[in-house]
């Protein structure tokens, strides 16, 4: 298990950008693929993006393709989510998660979760 702490959320106007960070504890960060999920009030938790251990491959939900970019810096034990062209429907609590799978997509593939950071897109 690894401990994950998200940061970078806040209030942003539609069309704006935010960069979320997820800091992981321990020295085994590079052993885990990482993902981002979001949960909005009244909706089911939704997969957003994932990245392989080395950062060589990424996968995105259709709703964020072309707007969001996931990346990682294993030397800093950190994974990022760059969010551009934000829409009101992107409003949610965003959480990062660690997985032993190569490129995780489903909830059962994750073994550790952060508490999340709130992103609110509104004018």
mmCIF file of N, CA and C in Angstrom:
data_model
loop_
_atom_site.group_PDB
_atom_site.id
_atom_site.type_symbol
_atom_site.label_atom_id
_atom_site.label_comp_id
_atom_site.label_asym_id
_atom_site.label_seq_id
_atom_site.Cartn_x
_atom_site.Cartn_y
_atom_site.Cartn_z
ATOM 1 N N UNK A 1 0.832 -1.185 0.000
ATOM 2 C CA UNK A 1 0.000 0.000 0.000
ATOM 3 C C UNK A 1 0.879 1.252 0.000
ATOM 4 N N UNK A 2 0.425 2.264 -0.712
ATOM 5 C CA UNK A 2 1.086 3.559 -0.729
ATOM 6 C C UNK A 2 0.083 4.622 -0.310
ATOM 7 N N UNK A 3 0.589 5.686 0.303
ATOM 8 C CA UNK A 3 -0.253 6.803 0.690
ATOM 9 C C UNK A 3 -0.227 7.860 -0.405
ATOM 10 N N UNK A 4 -1.405 8.357 -0.767
ATOM 11 C CA UNK A 4 -1.541 9.297 -1.865
ATOM 12 C C UNK A 4 -2.251 10.557 -1.387
ATOM 13 N N UNK A 5 -1.727 11.718 -1.763
ATOM 14 C CA UNK A 5 -2.303 12.999 -1.372
ATOM 15 C C UNK A 5 -2.417 13.888 -2.604
ATOM 16 N N UNK A 6 -3.653 14.265 -2.943
ATOM 17 C CA UNK A 6 -3.910 15.116 -4.101
ATOM 18 C C UNK A 6 -3.883 16.592 -3.715
ATOM 19 N N UNK A 7 -3.567 17.440 -4.692
ATOM 20 C CA UNK A 7 -3.595 18.881 -4.500
ATOM 21 C C UNK A 7 -3.797 19.558 -5.852
ATOM 22 N N UNK A 8 -4.118 20.850 -5.824
ATOM 23 C CA UNK A 8 -4.238 21.626 -7.042
ATOM 24 C C UNK A 8 -5.650 21.949 -7.470
ATOM 25 N N UNK A 9 -6.635 21.422 -6.778
ATOM 26 C CA UNK A 9 -8.017 21.707 -7.122
ATOM 27 C C UNK A 9 -8.417 23.112 -6.720
ATOM 28 N N UNK A 10 -9.606 23.526 -7.156
ATOM 29 C CA UNK A 10 -10.105 24.838 -6.826
ATOM 30 C C UNK A 10 -11.236 25.250 -7.732
ATOM 31 N N UNK A 11 -11.572 26.535 -7.685
ATOM 32 C CA UNK A 11 -12.632 27.108 -8.509
ATOM 33 C C UNK A 11 -12.022 27.699 -9.772
ATOM 34 N N UNK A 12 -12.561 27.326 -10.925
ATOM 35 C CA UNK A 12 -12.047 27.805 -12.199
ATOM 36 C C UNK A 12 -13.215 28.089 -13.128
ATOM 37 N N UNK A 13 -13.067 29.083 -13.993
ATOM 38 C CA UNK A 13 -14.107 29.429 -14.946
ATOM 39 C C UNK A 13 -14.110 28.455 -16.126
ATOM 40 N N UNK A 14 -15.261 28.261 -16.762
ATOM 41 C CA UNK A 14 -15.299 27.415 -17.957
ATOM 42 C C UNK A 14 -14.274 27.867 -18.990
ATOM 43 N N UNK A 15 -13.595 26.899 -19.602
ATOM 44 C CA UNK A 15 -12.541 27.196 -20.553
ATOM 45 C C UNK A 15 -11.171 27.340 -19.933
ATOM 46 N N UNK A 16 -11.105 27.383 -18.627
ATOM 47 C CA UNK A 16 -9.842 27.532 -17.930
ATOM 48 C C UNK A 16 -9.098 26.227 -17.764
ATOM 49 N N UNK A 17 -7.946 26.297 -17.080
ATOM 50 C CA UNK A 17 -7.079 25.140 -16.894
ATOM 51 C C UNK A 17 -6.660 24.991 -15.440
ATOM 52 N N UNK A 18 -6.464 23.756 -15.031
ATOM 53 C CA UNK A 18 -5.926 23.421 -13.721
ATOM 54 C C UNK A 18 -4.960 22.260 -13.872
ATOM 55 N N UNK A 19 -3.976 22.201 -12.985
ATOM 56 C CA UNK A 19 -3.044 21.086 -12.943
ATOM 57 C C UNK A 19 -3.115 20.444 -11.565
ATOM 58 N N UNK A 20 -3.590 19.217 -11.517
ATOM 59 C CA UNK A 20 -3.663 18.477 -10.272
ATOM 60 C C UNK A 20 -2.386 17.677 -10.063
ATOM 61 N N UNK A 21 -1.985 17.549 -8.806
ATOM 62 C CA UNK A 21 -0.824 16.750 -8.447
ATOM 63 C C UNK A 21 -1.230 15.696 -7.435
ATOM 64 N N UNK A 22 -0.556 14.571 -7.469
ATOM 65 C CA UNK A 22 -0.778 13.494 -6.517
ATOM 66 C C UNK A 22 0.579 13.017 -6.034
ATOM 67 N N UNK A 23 0.873 13.274 -4.770
ATOM 68 C CA UNK A 23 2.146 12.888 -4.176
ATOM 69 C C UNK A 23 2.004 11.549 -3.469
ATOM 70 N N UNK A 24 2.925 10.634 -3.738
ATOM 71 C CA UNK A 24 2.906 9.300 -3.152
ATOM 72 C C UNK A 24 4.049 9.126 -2.169
ATOM 73 N N UNK A 25 3.789 8.377 -1.119
ATOM 74 C CA UNK A 25 4.811 8.075 -0.130
ATOM 75 C C UNK A 25 5.579 6.825 -0.537
ATOM 76 N N UNK A 26 6.712 6.600 0.119
ATOM 77 C CA UNK A 26 7.483 5.396 -0.111
ATOM 78 C C UNK A 26 8.458 5.501 -1.273
ATOM 79 N N UNK A 27 9.206 4.427 -1.463
ATOM 80 C CA UNK A 27 10.220 4.375 -2.510
ATOM 81 C C UNK A 27 9.853 3.412 -3.630
ATOM 82 N N UNK A 28 8.603 2.979 -3.665
ATOM 83 C CA UNK A 28 8.156 2.010 -4.650
ATOM 84 C C UNK A 28 7.132 2.583 -5.619
ATOM 85 N N UNK A 29 7.092 3.894 -5.765
ATOM 86 C CA UNK A 29 6.119 4.548 -6.630
ATOM 87 C C UNK A 29 6.185 4.015 -8.061
ATOM 88 N N UNK A 30 7.389 3.788 -8.557
ATOM 89 C CA UNK A 30 7.550 3.332 -9.932
ATOM 90 C C UNK A 30 7.039 1.914 -10.163
ATOM 91 N N UNK A 31 6.717 1.185 -9.095
ATOM 92 C CA UNK A 31 6.164 -0.159 -9.223
ATOM 93 C C UNK A 31 4.680 -0.147 -9.566
ATOM 94 N N UNK A 32 4.043 1.016 -9.486
ATOM 95 C CA UNK A 32 2.602 1.119 -9.662
ATOM 96 C C UNK A 32 2.231 1.907 -10.902
ATOM 97 N N UNK A 33 1.277 1.373 -11.650
ATOM 98 C CA UNK A 33 0.561 2.202 -12.603
ATOM 99 C C UNK A 33 -0.353 3.133 -11.805
ATOM 100 N N UNK A 34 -0.706 4.265 -12.374
ATOM 101 C CA UNK A 34 -1.505 5.249 -11.660
ATOM 102 C C UNK A 34 -2.710 5.666 -12.478
ATOM 103 N N UNK A 35 -3.744 6.078 -11.774
ATOM 104 C CA UNK A 35 -4.940 6.542 -12.447
ATOM 105 C C UNK A 35 -5.587 7.705 -11.724
ATOM 106 N N UNK A 36 -6.460 8.394 -12.440
ATOM 107 C CA UNK A 36 -7.293 9.448 -11.872
ATOM 108 C C UNK A 36 -8.750 9.086 -12.108
ATOM 109 N N UNK A 37 -9.561 9.266 -11.080
ATOM 110 C CA UNK A 37 -11.000 9.087 -11.191
ATOM 111 C C UNK A 37 -11.678 10.318 -10.610
ATOM 112 N N UNK A 38 -12.959 10.503 -10.919
ATOM 113 C CA UNK A 38 -13.693 11.628 -10.364
ATOM 114 C C UNK A 38 -15.088 11.196 -9.935
ATOM 115 N N UNK A 39 -15.635 11.921 -8.966
ATOM 116 C CA UNK A 39 -16.946 11.618 -8.439
ATOM 117 C C UNK A 39 -17.714 12.910 -8.221
ATOM 118 N N UNK A 40 -18.753 13.115 -8.998
ATOM 119 C CA UNK A 40 -19.598 14.293 -8.890
ATOM 120 C C UNK A 40 -20.877 13.944 -8.142
ATOM 121 N N UNK A 41 -21.477 14.907 -7.431
ATOM 122 C CA UNK A 41 -22.734 14.645 -6.722
ATOM 123 C C UNK A 41 -23.812 14.146 -7.667
ATOM 124 N N UNK A 42 -24.496 13.077 -7.263
ATOM 125 C CA UNK A 42 -25.567 12.526 -8.066
ATOM 126 C C UNK A 42 -25.114 11.646 -9.211
ATOM 127 N N UNK A 43 -23.825 11.427 -9.341
ATOM 128 C CA UNK A 43 -23.297 10.599 -10.413
ATOM 129 C C UNK A 43 -22.432 9.473 -9.860
ATOM 130 N N UNK A 44 -22.244 8.443 -10.667
ATOM 131 C CA UNK A 44 -21.341 7.362 -10.302
ATOM 132 C C UNK A 44 -19.900 7.817 -10.462
ATOM 133 N N UNK A 45 -19.009 7.184 -9.723
ATOM 134 C CA UNK A 45 -17.601 7.474 -9.870
ATOM 135 C C UNK A 45 -17.170 7.133 -11.292
ATOM 136 N N UNK A 46 -16.380 8.007 -11.899
ATOM 137 C CA UNK A 46 -16.036 7.895 -13.306
ATOM 138 C C UNK A 46 -14.526 7.834 -13.498
ATOM 139 N N UNK A 47 -14.070 6.867 -14.265
ATOM 140 C CA UNK A 47 -12.671 6.794 -14.646
ATOM 141 C C UNK A 47 -12.308 7.974 -15.533
ATOM 142 N N UNK A 48 -11.137 8.558 -15.304
ATOM 143 C CA UNK A 48 -10.685 9.713 -16.072
ATOM 144 C C UNK A 48 -9.486 9.365 -16.948
ATOM 145 N N UNK A 49 -8.407 8.868 -16.336
ATOM 146 C CA UNK A 49 -7.182 8.598 -17.081
ATOM 147 C C UNK A 49 -6.284 7.670 -16.288
ATOM 148 N N UNK A 50 -5.387 6.969 -16.976
ATOM 149 C CA UNK A 50 -4.399 6.128 -16.317
ATOM 150 C C UNK A 50 -3.096 6.153 -17.093
ATOM 151 N N UNK A 51 -2.020 5.739 -16.427
ATOM 152 C CA UNK A 51 -0.693 5.777 -17.012
ATOM 153 C C UNK A 51 0.116 4.591 -16.516
ATOM 154 N N UNK A 52 0.942 4.020 -17.391
ATOM 155 C CA UNK A 52 1.752 2.869 -17.027
ATOM 156 C C UNK A 52 2.878 3.255 -16.082
ATOM 157 N N UNK A 53 3.560 2.239 -15.537
ATOM 158 C CA UNK A 53 4.614 2.466 -14.552
ATOM 159 C C UNK A 53 5.719 3.387 -15.058
ATOM 160 N N UNK A 54 6.102 3.219 -16.307
ATOM 161 C CA UNK A 54 7.167 4.028 -16.884
ATOM 162 C C UNK A 54 6.654 5.309 -17.528
ATOM 163 N N UNK A 55 5.341 5.430 -17.664
ATOM 164 C CA UNK A 55 4.758 6.584 -18.319
ATOM 165 C C UNK A 55 4.694 6.468 -19.825
ATOM 166 N N UNK A 56 4.979 5.282 -20.361
ATOM 167 C CA UNK A 56 5.026 5.106 -21.796
ATOM 168 C C UNK A 56 3.675 5.039 -22.483
ATOM 169 N N UNK A 57 2.656 4.618 -21.753
ATOM 170 C CA UNK A 57 1.314 4.492 -22.313
ATOM 171 C C UNK A 57 0.309 5.178 -21.413
ATOM 172 N N UNK A 58 -0.699 5.777 -22.031
ATOM 173 C CA UNK A 58 -1.785 6.423 -21.298
ATOM 174 C C UNK A 58 -3.115 6.028 -21.898
ATOM 175 N N UNK A 59 -4.166 6.191 -21.100
ATOM 176 C CA UNK A 59 -5.517 5.880 -21.549
ATOM 177 C C UNK A 59 -6.472 6.892 -20.935
ATOM 178 N N UNK A 60 -7.455 7.354 -21.727
ATOM 179 C CA UNK A 60 -8.373 8.388 -21.282
ATOM 180 C C UNK A 60 -9.822 8.013 -21.535
ATOM 181 N N UNK A 61 -10.685 8.489 -20.652
ATOM 182 C CA UNK A 61 -12.108 8.391 -20.908
ATOM 183 C C UNK A 61 -12.467 9.281 -22.090
ATOM 184 N N UNK A 62 -13.469 8.879 -22.856
ATOM 185 C CA UNK A 62 -13.870 9.657 -24.023
ATOM 186 C C UNK A 62 -14.234 11.094 -23.663
ATOM 187 N N UNK A 63 -14.787 11.293 -22.486
ATOM 188 C CA UNK A 63 -15.257 12.606 -22.076
ATOM 189 C C UNK A 63 -14.134 13.622 -21.871
ATOM 190 N N UNK A 64 -12.892 13.150 -21.718
ATOM 191 C CA UNK A 64 -11.781 14.069 -21.454
ATOM 192 C C UNK A 64 -10.688 14.004 -22.515
ATOM 193 N N UNK A 65 -10.808 13.126 -23.492
ATOM 194 C CA UNK A 65 -9.792 13.007 -24.534
ATOM 195 C C UNK A 65 -9.591 14.337 -25.255
ATOM 196 N N UNK A 66 -8.334 14.697 -25.450
ATOM 197 C CA UNK A 66 -8.002 15.942 -26.113
ATOM 198 C C UNK A 66 -7.962 17.142 -25.196
ATOM 199 N N UNK A 67 -8.477 17.003 -23.982
ATOM 200 C CA UNK A 67 -8.503 18.111 -23.024
ATOM 201 C C UNK A 67 -7.616 17.860 -21.804
ATOM 202 N N UNK A 68 -7.566 16.617 -21.344
ATOM 203 C CA UNK A 68 -6.791 16.262 -20.156
ATOM 204 C C UNK A 68 -5.541 15.487 -20.553
ATOM 205 N N UNK A 69 -4.475 15.637 -19.765
ATOM 206 C CA UNK A 69 -3.242 14.895 -19.974
ATOM 207 C C UNK A 69 -2.723 14.376 -18.642
ATOM 208 N N UNK A 70 -2.493 13.068 -18.555
ATOM 209 C CA UNK A 70 -1.907 12.472 -17.370
ATOM 210 C C UNK A 70 -0.415 12.278 -17.598
ATOM 211 N N UNK A 71 0.385 12.531 -16.575
ATOM 212 C CA UNK A 71 1.822 12.349 -16.666
ATOM 213 C C UNK A 71 2.355 11.974 -15.296
ATOM 214 N N UNK A 72 3.620 11.561 -15.233
ATOM 215 C CA UNK A 72 4.207 11.208 -13.943
ATOM 216 C C UNK A 72 5.687 11.529 -13.929
ATOM 217 N N UNK A 73 6.190 11.775 -12.729
ATOM 218 C CA UNK A 73 7.605 12.005 -12.489
ATOM 219 C C UNK A 73 8.007 11.054 -11.375
ATOM 220 N N UNK A 74 8.569 9.909 -11.741
ATOM 221 C CA UNK A 74 8.887 8.888 -10.754
ATOM 222 C C UNK A 74 9.974 9.331 -9.776
ATOM 223 N N UNK A 75 10.850 10.224 -10.202
ATOM 224 C CA UNK A 75 11.885 10.741 -9.313
ATOM 225 C C UNK A 75 11.289 11.566 -8.185
ATOM 226 N N UNK A 76 10.111 12.147 -8.430
ATOM 227 C CA UNK A 76 9.427 12.961 -7.427
ATOM 228 C C UNK A 76 8.242 12.246 -6.803
ATOM 229 N N UNK A 77 8.029 10.991 -7.166
ATOM 230 C CA UNK A 77 6.896 10.215 -6.648
ATOM 231 C C UNK A 77 5.573 10.957 -6.833
ATOM 232 N N UNK A 78 5.386 11.512 -8.018
ATOM 233 C CA UNK A 78 4.222 12.352 -8.273
ATOM 234 C C UNK A 78 3.595 12.040 -9.624
ATOM 235 N N UNK A 79 2.270 12.025 -9.651
ATOM 236 C CA UNK A 79 1.515 11.913 -10.890
ATOM 237 C C UNK A 79 0.691 13.184 -11.046
ATOM 238 N N UNK A 80 0.495 13.619 -12.290
ATOM 239 C CA UNK A 80 -0.185 14.872 -12.572
ATOM 240 C C UNK A 80 -1.383 14.651 -13.489
ATOM 241 N N UNK A 81 -2.312 15.579 -13.416
ATOM 242 C CA UNK A 81 -3.412 15.628 -14.365
ATOM 243 C C UNK A 81 -3.573 17.070 -14.818
ATOM 244 N N UNK A 82 -3.154 17.347 -16.045
ATOM 245 C CA UNK A 82 -3.334 18.662 -16.636
ATOM 246 C C UNK A 82 -4.710 18.713 -17.272
ATOM 247 N N UNK A 83 -5.544 19.656 -16.842
ATOM 248 C CA UNK A 83 -6.908 19.766 -17.315
ATOM 249 C C UNK A 83 -7.080 21.097 -18.032
ATOM 250 N N UNK A 84 -7.356 21.035 -19.324
ATOM 251 C CA UNK A 84 -7.569 22.219 -20.138
ATOM 252 C C UNK A 84 -9.005 22.263 -20.651
ATOM 253 N N UNK A 85 -9.417 23.430 -21.100
ATOM 254 C CA UNK A 85 -10.762 23.617 -21.660
ATOM 255 C C UNK A 85 -11.831 23.050 -20.739
ATOM 256 N N UNK A 86 -11.742 23.395 -19.482
ATOM 257 C CA UNK A 86 -12.642 22.823 -18.478
ATOM 258 C C UNK A 86 -14.088 23.230 -18.715
ATOM 259 N N UNK A 87 -14.981 22.293 -18.441
ATOM 260 C CA UNK A 87 -16.411 22.475 -18.603
ATOM 261 C C UNK A 87 -17.107 22.312 -17.259
ATOM 262 N N UNK A 88 -18.297 22.889 -17.100
ATOM 263 C CA UNK A 88 -19.026 22.705 -15.836
ATOM 264 C C UNK A 88 -19.230 21.242 -15.474
ATOM 265 N N UNK A 89 -19.410 20.377 -16.462
ATOM 266 C CA UNK A 89 -19.612 18.959 -16.197
ATOM 267 C C UNK A 89 -18.353 18.257 -15.693
ATOM 268 N N UNK A 90 -17.206 18.951 -15.695
ATOM 269 C CA UNK A 90 -15.986 18.410 -15.114
ATOM 270 C C UNK A 90 -15.944 18.590 -13.604
ATOM 271 N N UNK A 91 -16.891 19.335 -13.051
ATOM 272 C CA UNK A 91 -16.942 19.564 -11.614
ATOM 273 C C UNK A 91 -17.080 18.244 -10.870
ATOM 274 N N UNK A 92 -16.156 17.980 -9.953
ATOM 275 C CA UNK A 92 -16.146 16.722 -9.212
ATOM 276 C C UNK A 92 -14.996 16.724 -8.220
ATOM 277 N N UNK A 93 -14.987 15.726 -7.347
ATOM 278 C CA UNK A 93 -13.826 15.448 -6.531
ATOM 279 C C UNK A 93 -12.935 14.503 -7.323
ATOM 280 N N UNK A 94 -11.695 14.903 -7.531
ATOM 281 C CA UNK A 94 -10.750 14.112 -8.305
ATOM 282 C C UNK A 94 -9.796 13.386 -7.372
ATOM 283 N N UNK A 95 -9.688 12.072 -7.557
ATOM 284 C CA UNK A 95 -8.820 11.243 -6.733
ATOM 285 C C UNK A 95 -7.813 10.504 -7.593
ATOM 286 N N UNK A 96 -6.614 10.323 -7.076
ATOM 287 C CA UNK A 96 -5.642 9.481 -7.748
ATOM 288 C C UNK A 96 -5.603 8.126 -7.060
ATOM 289 N N UNK A 97 -5.134 7.116 -7.785
ATOM 290 C CA UNK A 97 -5.107 5.758 -7.262
ATOM 291 C C UNK A 97 -3.942 4.990 -7.859
ATOM 292 N N UNK A 98 -3.441 4.031 -7.097
ATOM 293 C CA UNK A 98 -2.315 3.205 -7.509
ATOM 294 C C UNK A 98 -2.781 1.797 -7.828
ATOM 295 N N UNK A 99 -2.130 1.161 -8.803
ATOM 296 C CA UNK A 99 -2.538 -0.157 -9.261
ATOM 297 C C UNK A 99 -1.340 -1.022 -9.610
ATOM 298 N N UNK A 100 -1.515 -2.334 -9.458
ATOM 299 C CA UNK A 100 -0.512 -3.293 -9.900
ATOM 300 C C UNK A 100 -0.742 -3.728 -11.341
ATOM 301 N N UNK A 101 -1.864 -3.331 -11.934
ATOM 302 C CA UNK A 101 -2.140 -3.618 -13.327
ATOM 303 C C UNK A 101 -1.275 -2.736 -14.218
ATOM 304 N N UNK A 102 -1.108 -3.150 -15.463
ATOM 305 C CA UNK A 102 -0.246 -2.418 -16.383
ATOM 306 C C UNK A 102 -0.821 -1.055 -16.752
ATOM 307 N N UNK A 103 -2.099 -1.025 -17.106
ATOM 308 C CA UNK A 103 -2.783 0.200 -17.488
ATOM 309 C C UNK A 103 -4.202 0.116 -16.955
ATOM 310 N N UNK A 104 -4.397 0.452 -15.687
ATOM 311 C CA UNK A 104 -5.689 0.219 -15.024
ATOM 312 C C UNK A 104 -6.808 1.113 -15.546
ATOM 313 N N UNK A 105 -8.005 0.544 -15.556
ATOM 314 C CA UNK A 105 -9.201 1.254 -15.982
ATOM 315 C C UNK A 105 -10.350 1.057 -15.003
ATOM 316 N N UNK A 106 -10.497 -0.146 -14.455
ATOM 317 C CA UNK A 106 -11.615 -0.511 -13.603
ATOM 318 C C UNK A 106 -11.269 -0.366 -12.129
ATOM 319 N N UNK A 107 -12.299 -0.123 -11.304
ATOM 320 C CA UNK A 107 -12.110 0.104 -9.875
ATOM 321 C C UNK A 107 -11.355 -1.025 -9.191
ATOM 322 N N UNK A 108 -11.655 -2.271 -9.546
ATOM 323 C CA UNK A 108 -11.042 -3.396 -8.849
ATOM 324 C C UNK A 108 -9.546 -3.503 -9.106
ATOM 325 N N UNK A 109 -9.045 -2.798 -10.108
ATOM 326 C CA UNK A 109 -7.623 -2.840 -10.419
ATOM 327 C C UNK A 109 -6.781 -1.953 -9.499
ATOM 328 N N UNK A 110 -7.421 -1.079 -8.729
ATOM 329 C CA UNK A 110 -6.692 -0.155 -7.863
ATOM 330 C C UNK A 110 -6.594 -0.689 -6.440
ATOM 331 N N UNK A 111 -5.445 -0.524 -5.812
ATOM 332 C CA UNK A 111 -5.216 -1.034 -4.469
ATOM 333 C C UNK A 111 -5.035 0.061 -3.429
ATOM 334 N N UNK A 112 -4.885 1.313 -3.848
ATOM 335 C CA UNK A 112 -4.721 2.416 -2.917
ATOM 336 C C UNK A 112 -5.300 3.689 -3.524
ATOM 337 N N UNK A 113 -5.987 4.477 -2.700
ATOM 338 C CA UNK A 113 -6.670 5.694 -3.153
ATOM 339 C C UNK A 113 -6.308 6.885 -2.282
ATOM 340 N N UNK A 114 -6.276 8.061 -2.887
ATOM 341 C CA UNK A 114 -6.158 9.295 -2.123
ATOM 342 C C UNK A 114 -7.531 9.799 -1.711
ATOM 343 N N UNK A 115 -7.569 10.864 -0.917
ATOM 344 C CA UNK A 115 -8.828 11.422 -0.426
ATOM 345 C C UNK A 115 -9.508 12.335 -1.436
ATOM 346 N N UNK A 116 -8.774 12.833 -2.413
ATOM 347 C CA UNK A 116 -9.349 13.634 -3.467
ATOM 348 C C UNK A 116 -9.190 15.131 -3.262
ATOM 349 N N UNK A 117 -9.329 15.867 -4.365
ATOM 350 C CA UNK A 117 -9.295 17.321 -4.342
ATOM 351 C C UNK A 117 -10.461 17.846 -5.175
ATOM 352 N N UNK A 118 -11.137 18.872 -4.671
ATOM 353 C CA UNK A 118 -12.344 19.390 -5.311
ATOM 354 C C UNK A 118 -11.995 20.294 -6.487
ATOM 355 N N UNK A 119 -12.630 20.032 -7.624
ATOM 356 C CA UNK A 119 -12.534 20.886 -8.798
ATOM 357 C C UNK A 119 -13.934 21.393 -9.113
ATOM 358 N N UNK A 120 -14.101 22.709 -9.122
ATOM 359 C CA UNK A 120 -15.386 23.319 -9.418
ATOM 360 C C UNK A 120 -15.235 24.239 -10.616
ATOM 361 N N UNK A 121 -15.979 23.956 -11.675
ATOM 362 C CA UNK A 121 -15.923 24.740 -12.903
ATOM 363 C C UNK A 121 -17.224 25.530 -13.002
ATOM 364 N N UNK A 122 -17.135 26.833 -12.797
ATOM 365 C CA UNK A 122 -18.323 27.681 -12.777
ATOM 366 C C UNK A 122 -17.931 29.130 -12.997
ATOM 367 N N UNK A 123 -18.823 29.882 -13.625
ATOM 368 C CA UNK A 123 -18.616 31.310 -13.799
ATOM 369 C C UNK A 123 -19.281 32.110 -12.694
#
